[in-house]
Short mmCIF file of C-alpha atoms in Angstrom, two decimals:
data_model
loop_
_atom_site.label_atom_id
_atom_site.label_comp_id
_atom_site.label_asym_id
_atom_site.label_seq_id
_atom_site.Cartn_x
_atom_site.Cartn_y
_atom_site.Cartn_z
CA MET A 714 -0.01 -0.03 -0.05
CA VAL A 715 1.38 3.49 -0.90
CA ASP A 716 2.34 5.87 1.89
CA TRP A 717 0.77 8.97 0.17
CA ALA A 718 1.67 10.81 3.61
CA ALA A 719 4.91 9.98 3.04
CA TYR A 720 5.21 11.15 -0.81
CA THR A 721 3.68 14.18 0.50
CA LEU A 722 6.46 14.73 2.76
CA VAL A 723 9.08 14.43 0.34
CA PHE A 724 7.45 16.68 -2.34
CA VAL A 725 7.03 19.23 0.34
CA ALA A 726 10.70 19.15 0.92
CA GLY A 727 11.22 19.56 -2.56
CA LEU A 728 8.73 22.29 -2.95
CA ILE A 729 10.53 24.23 -0.17
CA THR A 730 14.00 24.03 -1.93
CA ALA A 731 12.26 25.25 -5.09
CA LEU A 732 10.56 28.35 -3.13
CA ALA A 733 14.19 29.22 -1.69
CA THR A 734 14.99 29.73 -5.37
CA GLY A 735 12.50 32.88 -5.60
CA ILE A 736 14.12 34.58 -2.66
CA GLY A 737 17.25 35.45 -5.11
CA ALA A 738 15.49 37.53 -7.23
CA LEU A 739 14.03 39.87 -4.41
CA PRO A 740 16.79 42.06 -3.94
CA PHE A 741 16.04 43.60 -7.66
CA PHE A 742 12.84 44.88 -6.19
CA PHE A 743 15.17 47.47 -4.55
CA VAL A 744 17.50 48.11 -7.60
CA PRO A 745 15.70 50.87 -9.94
CA ASP A 746 18.29 50.42 -12.62
CA ILE A 747 21.72 48.66 -13.45
CA SER A 748 24.42 50.91 -14.91
CA GLU A 749 27.04 48.90 -17.82
CA LYS A 750 29.63 48.66 -14.94
CA PHE A 751 27.19 47.44 -12.53
CA ASN A 752 25.63 44.87 -14.96
CA VAL A 753 29.40 43.52 -16.24
CA GLY A 754 29.64 42.69 -12.54
CA LEU A 755 26.47 41.29 -12.17
CA TRP A 756 27.49 38.41 -15.04
CA GLY A 757 30.75 38.30 -13.67
CA VAL A 758 29.02 37.31 -10.34
CA ALA A 759 26.42 35.15 -11.86
CA SER A 760 29.46 33.46 -13.88
CA GLY A 761 31.20 32.90 -10.67
CA ILE A 762 28.29 31.22 -8.71
CA MET A 763 27.98 28.72 -11.43
CA MET A 764 31.25 27.75 -11.90
CA ALA A 765 31.94 27.47 -8.20
CA ALA A 766 28.47 25.65 -7.73
CA SER A 767 30.01 22.87 -10.48
CA ILE A 768 33.23 22.48 -9.83
CA PHE A 769 33.02 22.49 -5.85
CA GLY A 770 29.75 21.44 -5.31
CA LEU A 771 28.02 19.16 -8.15
CA ILE A 772 31.17 17.61 -9.55
CA PRO A 773 32.51 16.49 -6.19
CA GLU A 774 28.96 15.09 -5.19
CA GLY A 775 28.95 12.82 -8.44
CA LEU A 776 32.50 11.49 -7.65
CA ASN A 777 31.32 10.86 -4.07
CA ALA A 778 28.02 8.86 -5.58
CA GLY A 779 30.15 6.99 -8.15
CA PRO A 780 33.06 6.45 -10.59
CA TRP A 781 34.56 9.53 -12.30
CA THR A 782 34.02 7.85 -15.67
CA THR A 783 30.07 8.21 -15.18
CA VAL A 784 30.64 11.79 -13.92
CA ALA A 785 32.58 12.62 -17.39
CA VAL A 786 29.71 11.25 -19.42
CA GLY A 787 27.39 13.51 -17.55
CA LEU A 788 29.52 16.30 -17.97
CA VAL A 789 30.05 15.73 -21.58
CA ALA A 790 26.06 15.12 -21.96
CA GLY A 791 25.54 18.47 -20.15
CA GLY A 792 27.47 20.58 -22.40
CA LEU A 793 26.23 18.74 -25.50
CA LEU A 794 22.69 19.80 -24.22
CA VAL A 795 23.40 23.20 -24.39
CA LEU A 796 25.23 23.44 -27.57
CA VAL A 797 22.17 21.69 -29.03
CA ALA A 798 19.78 23.74 -27.32
CA ASN A 799 21.45 26.86 -28.31
CA ASP A 800 21.22 25.81 -32.08
CA LEU A 801 17.97 24.94 -31.81
CA LEU A 802 16.72 27.60 -29.99
CA MET A 803 18.56 30.15 -32.56
CA ASP A 804 17.01 28.57 -35.59
CA ALA A 805 13.57 28.14 -34.12
CA ASP A 806 10.81 30.60 -35.30
CA ILE A 807 9.64 32.02 -31.74
CA ASP A 808 7.31 34.67 -31.25
CA SER A 809 8.18 36.27 -28.27
CA ARG A 810 5.28 38.92 -27.98
CA THR A 811 7.14 40.65 -25.31
CA TYR A 812 10.68 40.33 -25.74
CA GLU A 813 13.16 40.86 -28.60
CA GLU A 814 13.55 37.64 -30.43
CA ALA A 815 17.03 37.25 -29.78
CA ASP A 816 16.56 38.31 -25.88
CA PHE A 817 13.69 35.76 -25.59
CA LYS A 818 15.36 33.00 -27.11
CA LYS A 819 18.45 33.60 -24.91
CA LEU A 820 15.76 33.60 -22.10
CA VAL A 821 14.15 30.07 -22.95
CA LEU A 822 18.05 28.85 -23.14
CA ILE A 823 18.90 30.04 -19.87
CA LEU A 824 16.12 28.68 -17.95
CA GLY A 825 15.52 25.71 -19.84
CA VAL A 826 19.40 24.56 -18.97
CA LEU A 827 18.77 25.81 -15.16
CA THR A 828 15.49 23.94 -15.12
CA VAL A 829 16.77 20.76 -16.29
CA HIS A 830 20.01 20.97 -13.89
CA SER A 831 17.72 21.49 -10.91
CA PHE A 832 16.40 17.77 -11.39
CA PRO A 833 19.15 15.80 -9.98
CA GLU A 834 18.98 17.93 -6.65
CA GLY A 835 15.58 16.84 -6.50
CA ILE A 836 16.80 13.19 -6.95
CA ALA A 837 19.48 14.00 -4.07
CA ILE A 838 16.42 15.10 -2.08
CA GLY A 839 14.31 11.94 -2.78
CA VAL A 840 17.61 9.45 -2.11
CA SER A 841 18.32 11.27 1.12
CA PHE A 842 14.69 10.39 2.41
CA ALA A 843 15.27 6.91 1.60
CA GLU A 844 15.25 5.63 5.45
CA LEU A 845 12.17 7.64 6.61
CA ASN A 846 10.60 5.88 9.33
CA LEU A 847 13.17 3.38 9.38
CA GLY A 848 15.52 3.27 12.32
CA SER A 849 16.94 6.57 13.90
CA GLY A 850 15.91 9.89 12.99
CA ILE A 851 14.56 13.48 14.05
CA PRO A 852 10.70 13.33 15.03
CA LEU A 853 8.59 15.49 12.43
CA LEU A 854 4.99 16.03 11.91
CA GLY A 855 4.57 12.17 12.96
CA PHE A 856 7.22 10.91 10.88
CA THR A 857 10.97 9.96 11.87
CA VAL A 858 12.99 12.09 9.62
CA PRO A 859 16.53 10.75 8.78
CA ALA A 860 19.11 13.72 9.60
CA LEU A 861 20.42 13.60 6.39
CA ALA A 862 17.15 14.51 4.48
CA ILE A 863 16.59 17.62 6.78
CA ALA A 864 20.44 18.56 6.22
CA MET A 865 20.00 17.80 2.37
CA THR A 866 16.97 20.14 2.24
CA ILE A 867 18.55 23.23 4.23
CA ALA A 868 21.47 22.80 1.92
CA ILE A 869 20.06 22.64 -1.25
CA SER A 870 17.47 25.31 -0.16
CA ILE A 871 20.28 27.81 0.86
CA HIS A 872 22.20 26.58 -2.33
CA ASN A 873 19.02 27.71 -4.59
CA ILE A 874 19.38 31.70 -3.38
CA PRO A 875 22.03 32.38 -5.53
CA GLU A 876 20.96 30.59 -8.06
CA GLY A 877 18.12 32.73 -8.12
CA VAL A 878 20.42 35.69 -8.24
CA ALA A 879 22.25 34.13 -11.07
CA ILE A 880 18.67 33.62 -13.07
CA SER A 881 17.65 36.88 -12.33
CA ILE A 882 20.33 38.76 -13.57
CA PRO A 883 19.89 38.34 -17.23
CA LEU A 884 15.94 38.65 -16.91
CA ARG A 885 16.99 42.01 -15.00
CA THR A 886 18.97 43.24 -18.24
CA MET A 887 16.05 42.05 -20.36
CA GLY A 888 13.62 44.33 -18.53
CA VAL A 889 11.62 41.43 -17.01
CA ALA A 890 9.18 42.73 -14.40
CA GLU A 891 10.45 41.80 -10.56
CA TRP A 892 7.36 39.66 -9.63
CA LYS A 893 8.11 37.50 -12.95
CA MET A 894 11.70 37.43 -11.86
CA VAL A 895 10.68 35.68 -8.63
CA TRP A 896 8.04 33.15 -10.62
CA TRP A 897 10.89 32.36 -13.30
CA SER A 898 13.63 31.89 -10.28
CA ILE A 899 10.91 29.51 -8.81
CA PHE A 900 9.79 27.58 -12.12
CA SER A 901 13.55 27.00 -13.19
CA SER A 902 13.49 24.69 -9.67
CA LEU A 903 9.96 23.15 -9.81
CA PRO A 904 11.63 20.03 -11.09
CA GLN A 905 13.20 19.45 -7.79
CA PRO A 906 10.21 18.48 -6.02
CA LEU A 907 8.83 16.05 -8.68
CA GLY A 908 12.96 14.82 -9.03
CA ALA A 909 12.37 13.82 -5.30
CA VAL A 910 9.39 12.12 -5.30
CA ILE A 911 10.42 9.93 -8.17
CA ALA A 912 13.52 9.14 -6.57
CA PHE A 913 11.99 8.38 -3.20
CA GLY A 914 9.88 6.09 -4.92
CA PHE A 915 12.57 4.15 -7.06
CA VAL A 916 15.64 4.86 -4.76
CA GLN A 917 17.49 1.75 -6.10
CA LEU A 918 17.12 2.94 -9.80
CA ALA A 919 17.74 6.71 -8.97
CA GLU A 920 20.95 6.13 -6.65
CA PRO A 921 23.28 4.74 -9.53
CA LEU A 922 22.12 7.45 -11.69
CA LEU A 923 23.15 10.22 -9.48
CA PRO A 924 26.98 10.43 -10.53
CA ALA A 925 26.16 10.96 -14.11
CA GLY A 926 23.27 13.58 -13.04
CA PHE A 927 25.41 15.79 -11.04
CA GLY A 928 27.84 15.67 -13.77
CA PHE A 929 25.09 16.45 -16.30
CA ALA A 930 24.20 19.94 -14.39
CA ALA A 931 27.81 20.80 -14.06
CA GLY A 932 28.67 20.19 -17.45
CA ALA A 933 25.22 22.37 -18.58
CA MET A 934 26.36 25.24 -16.28
CA ILE A 935 30.05 25.39 -17.04
CA TYR A 936 29.26 25.42 -20.96
CA LEU A 937 26.37 27.90 -20.49
CA VAL A 938 28.68 30.25 -18.63
CA LEU A 939 31.66 30.06 -21.14
CA SER A 940 29.39 30.43 -24.03
CA GLU A 941 26.52 32.79 -22.88
CA PHE A 942 27.38 34.92 -19.84
CA ILE A 943 30.89 35.81 -20.35
CA PRO A 944 30.77 36.96 -23.84
CA ASP A 945 27.44 39.12 -23.14
CA ALA A 946 29.60 40.48 -20.03
CA LEU A 947 32.21 41.44 -22.64
CA GLU A 948 29.93 42.70 -24.85
CA ALA A 949 28.14 45.02 -22.67
CA GLY A 950 31.42 46.25 -20.90
CA GLU A 951 32.88 47.10 -24.68
CA GLU A 952 32.55 50.90 -24.06
CA LEU A 953 33.96 50.90 -20.26
CA ASP A 954 37.69 51.05 -19.36
CA GLY A 955 39.48 47.92 -19.91
CA LYS A 956 36.78 46.79 -21.80
CA GLY A 957 34.73 45.53 -18.60
CA TYR A 958 37.30 42.79 -17.72
CA ARG A 959 37.81 44.46 -14.52
CA GLU A 960 34.27 44.17 -13.43
CA LEU A 961 33.73 40.89 -14.99
CA VAL A 962 37.04 39.55 -12.99
CA ALA A 963 35.47 41.01 -9.51
CA GLY A 964 32.28 39.79 -10.06
CA PHE A 965 33.47 36.41 -10.83
CA ALA A 966 35.61 36.30 -7.58
CA ALA A 967 32.66 37.67 -5.43
CA GLY A 968 30.35 35.18 -6.65
CA GLY A 969 32.72 31.87 -6.65
CA GLY A 970 34.13 33.09 -3.52
CA ALA A 971 30.45 33.50 -1.97
CA MET A 972 29.55 30.12 -3.57
CA VAL A 973 32.53 28.30 -2.37
CA LEU A 974 32.12 29.83 1.34
CA LEU A 975 28.62 28.47 1.25
CA LEU A 976 29.69 25.16 -0.02
CA VAL A 977 32.15 25.08 2.85
CA VAL A 978 30.08 25.95 5.83
CA VAL A 979 27.01 23.85 4.64
#
């Protein structure tokens, strides 16, 4: 008999992490305008966050979960996804209605890749709940919840906040309304509760896929930064002193440093 209450608990845990992504968009309610210098710096911050999360977070998690060859296959597949998606979006005939065509395609690309990458995090949450009501744990809402599950939910929630910032930066430059930025940030992480429920139900199947999943996420984000974020930042900074390299490097260091510190603390 299916324990629907347990599935509901796992779904809520995944939903909490998705909602946390929207927090990253809230600061933009208080930023009325963005100068080119600040814009380049923000692209650098987003790039630093994504690169650090990939190199120091996702890839090590994948290596802890399985062989490096599986992680490597995931890395290549993730990069190919962005490459193929970029080609398809550039060739597609999209009526954006609101945005310029090129910007709308870039929006779809960014959100699409980040949405795909959030699924493995949902799987990680589901797997961490595998021993729900079994053995030791923390009493919560009538359940005995494994400490790992609570730690994983908190960690991914915290991790998702800077991801919300990274998602909101390109949306901000496209002139997207603040509440829509919150929605798109949350939307990018909605696969997490779905992935959590699927992994909880099929732990034996999902666990061997984790190394490739983490590698896939890292490969997609790294390629996105190299092919989209950094070129866009340098394009925006062409008229600045030093052509924007100083702002880009400073932002990259700030975002990457903050993400590494977060990973170490959590």
